[in-house]
PDB file of C-alpha atoms in Angstrom:
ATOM      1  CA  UNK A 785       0.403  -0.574   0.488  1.00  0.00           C
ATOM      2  CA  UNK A 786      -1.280  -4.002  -0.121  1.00  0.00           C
ATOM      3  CA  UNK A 787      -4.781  -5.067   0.606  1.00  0.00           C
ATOM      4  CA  UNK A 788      -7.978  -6.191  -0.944  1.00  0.00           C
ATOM      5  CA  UNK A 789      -9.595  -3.711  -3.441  1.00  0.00           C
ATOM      6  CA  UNK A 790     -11.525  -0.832  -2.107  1.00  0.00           C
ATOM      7  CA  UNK A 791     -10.081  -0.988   1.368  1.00  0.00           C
ATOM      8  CA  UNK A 792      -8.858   2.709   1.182  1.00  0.00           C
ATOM      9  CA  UNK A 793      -4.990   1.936   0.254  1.00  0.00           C
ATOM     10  CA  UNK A 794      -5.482   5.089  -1.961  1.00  0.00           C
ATOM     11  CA  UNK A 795      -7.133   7.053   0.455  1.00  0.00           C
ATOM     12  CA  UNK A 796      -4.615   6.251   3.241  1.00  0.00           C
ATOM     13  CA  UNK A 797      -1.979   7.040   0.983  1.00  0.00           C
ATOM     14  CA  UNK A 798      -3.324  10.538   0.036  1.00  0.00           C
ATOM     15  CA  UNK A 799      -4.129  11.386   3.024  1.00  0.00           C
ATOM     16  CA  UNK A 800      -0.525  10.545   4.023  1.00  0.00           C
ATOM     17  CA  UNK A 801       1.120  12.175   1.077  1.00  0.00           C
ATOM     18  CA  UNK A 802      -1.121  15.447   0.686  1.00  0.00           C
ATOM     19  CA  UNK A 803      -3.244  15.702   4.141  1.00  0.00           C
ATOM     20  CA  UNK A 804      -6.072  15.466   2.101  1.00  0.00           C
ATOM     21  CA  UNK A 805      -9.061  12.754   2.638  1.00  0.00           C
ATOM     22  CA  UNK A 806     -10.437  11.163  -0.467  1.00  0.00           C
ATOM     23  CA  UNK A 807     -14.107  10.450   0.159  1.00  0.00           C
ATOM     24  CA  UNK A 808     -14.926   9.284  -3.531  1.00  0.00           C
ATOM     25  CA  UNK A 809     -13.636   5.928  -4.675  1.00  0.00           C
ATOM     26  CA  UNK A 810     -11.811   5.691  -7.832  1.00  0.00           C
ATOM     27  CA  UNK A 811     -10.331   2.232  -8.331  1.00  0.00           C
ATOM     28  CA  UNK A 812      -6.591   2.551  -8.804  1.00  0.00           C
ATOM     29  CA  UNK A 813      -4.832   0.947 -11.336  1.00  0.00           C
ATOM     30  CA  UNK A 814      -1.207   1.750 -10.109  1.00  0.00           C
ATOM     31  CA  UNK A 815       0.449   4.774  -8.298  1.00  0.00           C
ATOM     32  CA  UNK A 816       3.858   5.400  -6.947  1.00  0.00           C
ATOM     33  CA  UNK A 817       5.032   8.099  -4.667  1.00  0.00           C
ATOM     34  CA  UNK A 818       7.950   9.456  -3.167  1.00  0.00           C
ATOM     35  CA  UNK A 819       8.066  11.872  -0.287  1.00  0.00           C
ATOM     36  CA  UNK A 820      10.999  13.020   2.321  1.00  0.00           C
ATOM     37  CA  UNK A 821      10.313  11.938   6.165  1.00  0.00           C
ATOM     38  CA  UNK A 822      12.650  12.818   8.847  1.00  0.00           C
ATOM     39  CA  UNK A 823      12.417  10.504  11.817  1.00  0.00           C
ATOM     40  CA  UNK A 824      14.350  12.462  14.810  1.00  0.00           C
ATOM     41  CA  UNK A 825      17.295  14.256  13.084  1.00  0.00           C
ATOM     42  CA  UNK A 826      17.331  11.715  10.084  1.00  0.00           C
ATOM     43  CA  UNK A 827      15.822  12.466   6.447  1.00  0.00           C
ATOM     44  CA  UNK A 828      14.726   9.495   4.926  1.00  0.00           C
ATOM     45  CA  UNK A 829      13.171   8.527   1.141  1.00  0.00           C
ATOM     46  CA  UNK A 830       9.918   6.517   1.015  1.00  0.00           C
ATOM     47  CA  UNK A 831       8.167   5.440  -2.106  1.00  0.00           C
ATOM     48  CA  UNK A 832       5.015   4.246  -1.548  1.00  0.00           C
ATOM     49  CA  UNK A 833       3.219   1.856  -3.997  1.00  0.00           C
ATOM     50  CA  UNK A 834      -0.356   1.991  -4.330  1.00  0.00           C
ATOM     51  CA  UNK A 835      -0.996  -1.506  -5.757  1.00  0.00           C
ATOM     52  CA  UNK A 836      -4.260  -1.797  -7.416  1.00  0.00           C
ATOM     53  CA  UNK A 837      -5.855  -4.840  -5.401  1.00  0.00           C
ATOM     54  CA  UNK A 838      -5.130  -8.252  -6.560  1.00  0.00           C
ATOM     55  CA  UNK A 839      -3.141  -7.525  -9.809  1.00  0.00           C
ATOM     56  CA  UNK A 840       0.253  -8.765  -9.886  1.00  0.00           C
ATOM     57  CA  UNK A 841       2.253  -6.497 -11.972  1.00  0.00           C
ATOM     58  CA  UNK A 842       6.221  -5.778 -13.067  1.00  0.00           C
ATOM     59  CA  UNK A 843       6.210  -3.105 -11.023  1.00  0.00           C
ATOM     60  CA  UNK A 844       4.334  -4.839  -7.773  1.00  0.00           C
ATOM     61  CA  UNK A 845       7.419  -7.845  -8.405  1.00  0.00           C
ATOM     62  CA  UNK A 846       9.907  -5.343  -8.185  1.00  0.00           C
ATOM     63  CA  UNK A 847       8.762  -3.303  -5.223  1.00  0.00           C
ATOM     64  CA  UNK A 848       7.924  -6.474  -3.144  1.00  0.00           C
ATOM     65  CA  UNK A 849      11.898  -7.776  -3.800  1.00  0.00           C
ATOM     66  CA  UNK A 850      12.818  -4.220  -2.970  1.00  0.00           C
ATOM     67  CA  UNK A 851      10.783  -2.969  -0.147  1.00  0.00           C
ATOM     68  CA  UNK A 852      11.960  -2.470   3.451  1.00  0.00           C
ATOM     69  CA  UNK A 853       8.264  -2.577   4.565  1.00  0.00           C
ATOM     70  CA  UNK A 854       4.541  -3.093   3.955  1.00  0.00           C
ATOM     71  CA  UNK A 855       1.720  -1.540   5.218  1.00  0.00           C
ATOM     72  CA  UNK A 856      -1.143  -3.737   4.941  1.00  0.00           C
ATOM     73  CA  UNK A 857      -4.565  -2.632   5.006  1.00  0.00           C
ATOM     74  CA  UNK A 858      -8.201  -4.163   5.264  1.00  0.00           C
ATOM     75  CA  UNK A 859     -11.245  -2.677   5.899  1.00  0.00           C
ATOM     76  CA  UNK A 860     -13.698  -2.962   9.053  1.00  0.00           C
ATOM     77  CA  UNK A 861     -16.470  -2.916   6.925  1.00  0.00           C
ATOM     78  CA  UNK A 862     -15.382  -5.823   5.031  1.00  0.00           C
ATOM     79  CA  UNK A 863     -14.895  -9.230   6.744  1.00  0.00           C
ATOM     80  CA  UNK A 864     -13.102 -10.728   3.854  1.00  0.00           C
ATOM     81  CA  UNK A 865     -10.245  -8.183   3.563  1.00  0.00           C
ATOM     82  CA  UNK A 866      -9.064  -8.928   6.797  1.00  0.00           C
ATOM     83  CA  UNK A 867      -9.373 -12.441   6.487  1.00  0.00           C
ATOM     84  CA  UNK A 868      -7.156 -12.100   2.848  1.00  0.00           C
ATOM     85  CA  UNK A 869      -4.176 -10.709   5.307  1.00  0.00           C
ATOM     86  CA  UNK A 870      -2.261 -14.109   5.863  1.00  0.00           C
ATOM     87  CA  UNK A 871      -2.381 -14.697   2.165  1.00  0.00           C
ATOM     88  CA  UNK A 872      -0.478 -11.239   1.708  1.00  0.00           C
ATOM     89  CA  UNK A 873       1.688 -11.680   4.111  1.00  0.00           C
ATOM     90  CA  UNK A 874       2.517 -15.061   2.115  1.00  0.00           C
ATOM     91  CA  UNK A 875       3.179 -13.155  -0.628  1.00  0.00           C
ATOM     92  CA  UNK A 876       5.441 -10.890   0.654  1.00  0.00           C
ATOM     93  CA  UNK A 877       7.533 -13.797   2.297  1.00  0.00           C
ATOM     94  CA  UNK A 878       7.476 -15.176  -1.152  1.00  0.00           C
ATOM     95  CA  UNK A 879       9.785 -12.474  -2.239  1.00  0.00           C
ATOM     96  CA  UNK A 880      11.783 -11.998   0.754  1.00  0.00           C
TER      97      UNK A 880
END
């Protein structure tokens, strides 16, 4: 999950993990999760980061050379988050 802060990567990724919506923002500093999807009659692994907005970190580096996707988010409320998306798609091409 990458996006500008306070775009709801956190509250996306809850709501995804624990089918729970977050209404109260609380700034993330860095999360990681791991939960079993089956797709058809496949069982897959997916660790999701939840990168705290424009922090590069060990752990971002890593999961950016790692990762087999990206979910990038920006917010309709917020003109300038979805104008930031070419620059993270840049970054992830920087490490692919």
């Amino acid at each position: 999950m990458l996006g500008s802060c306070g775009v709801g990567k956190s509250a996306l990724t809850v709501m995804f993990i624990c089918r729970i919506f977050v209404e109260k923002y609380d700034p993330t500093v860095e999360d990681s999760y791991r939960i079993q999807v089956a797709l058809e009659k496949d069982r897959f692994m997916l660790e999701i980061l939840d990168a705290a907005g424009n922090e590069m970190t060990a752990m971002r580096e890593l999961f950016l050379r790692e990762a087999q996707g990206f979910v990038l988010v920006f917010s309709l409320t917020d003109s300038n988050s979805l104008s930031d998306i070419p620059n993270w798609i840049s970054l992830i091409e920087g490490y692919k």
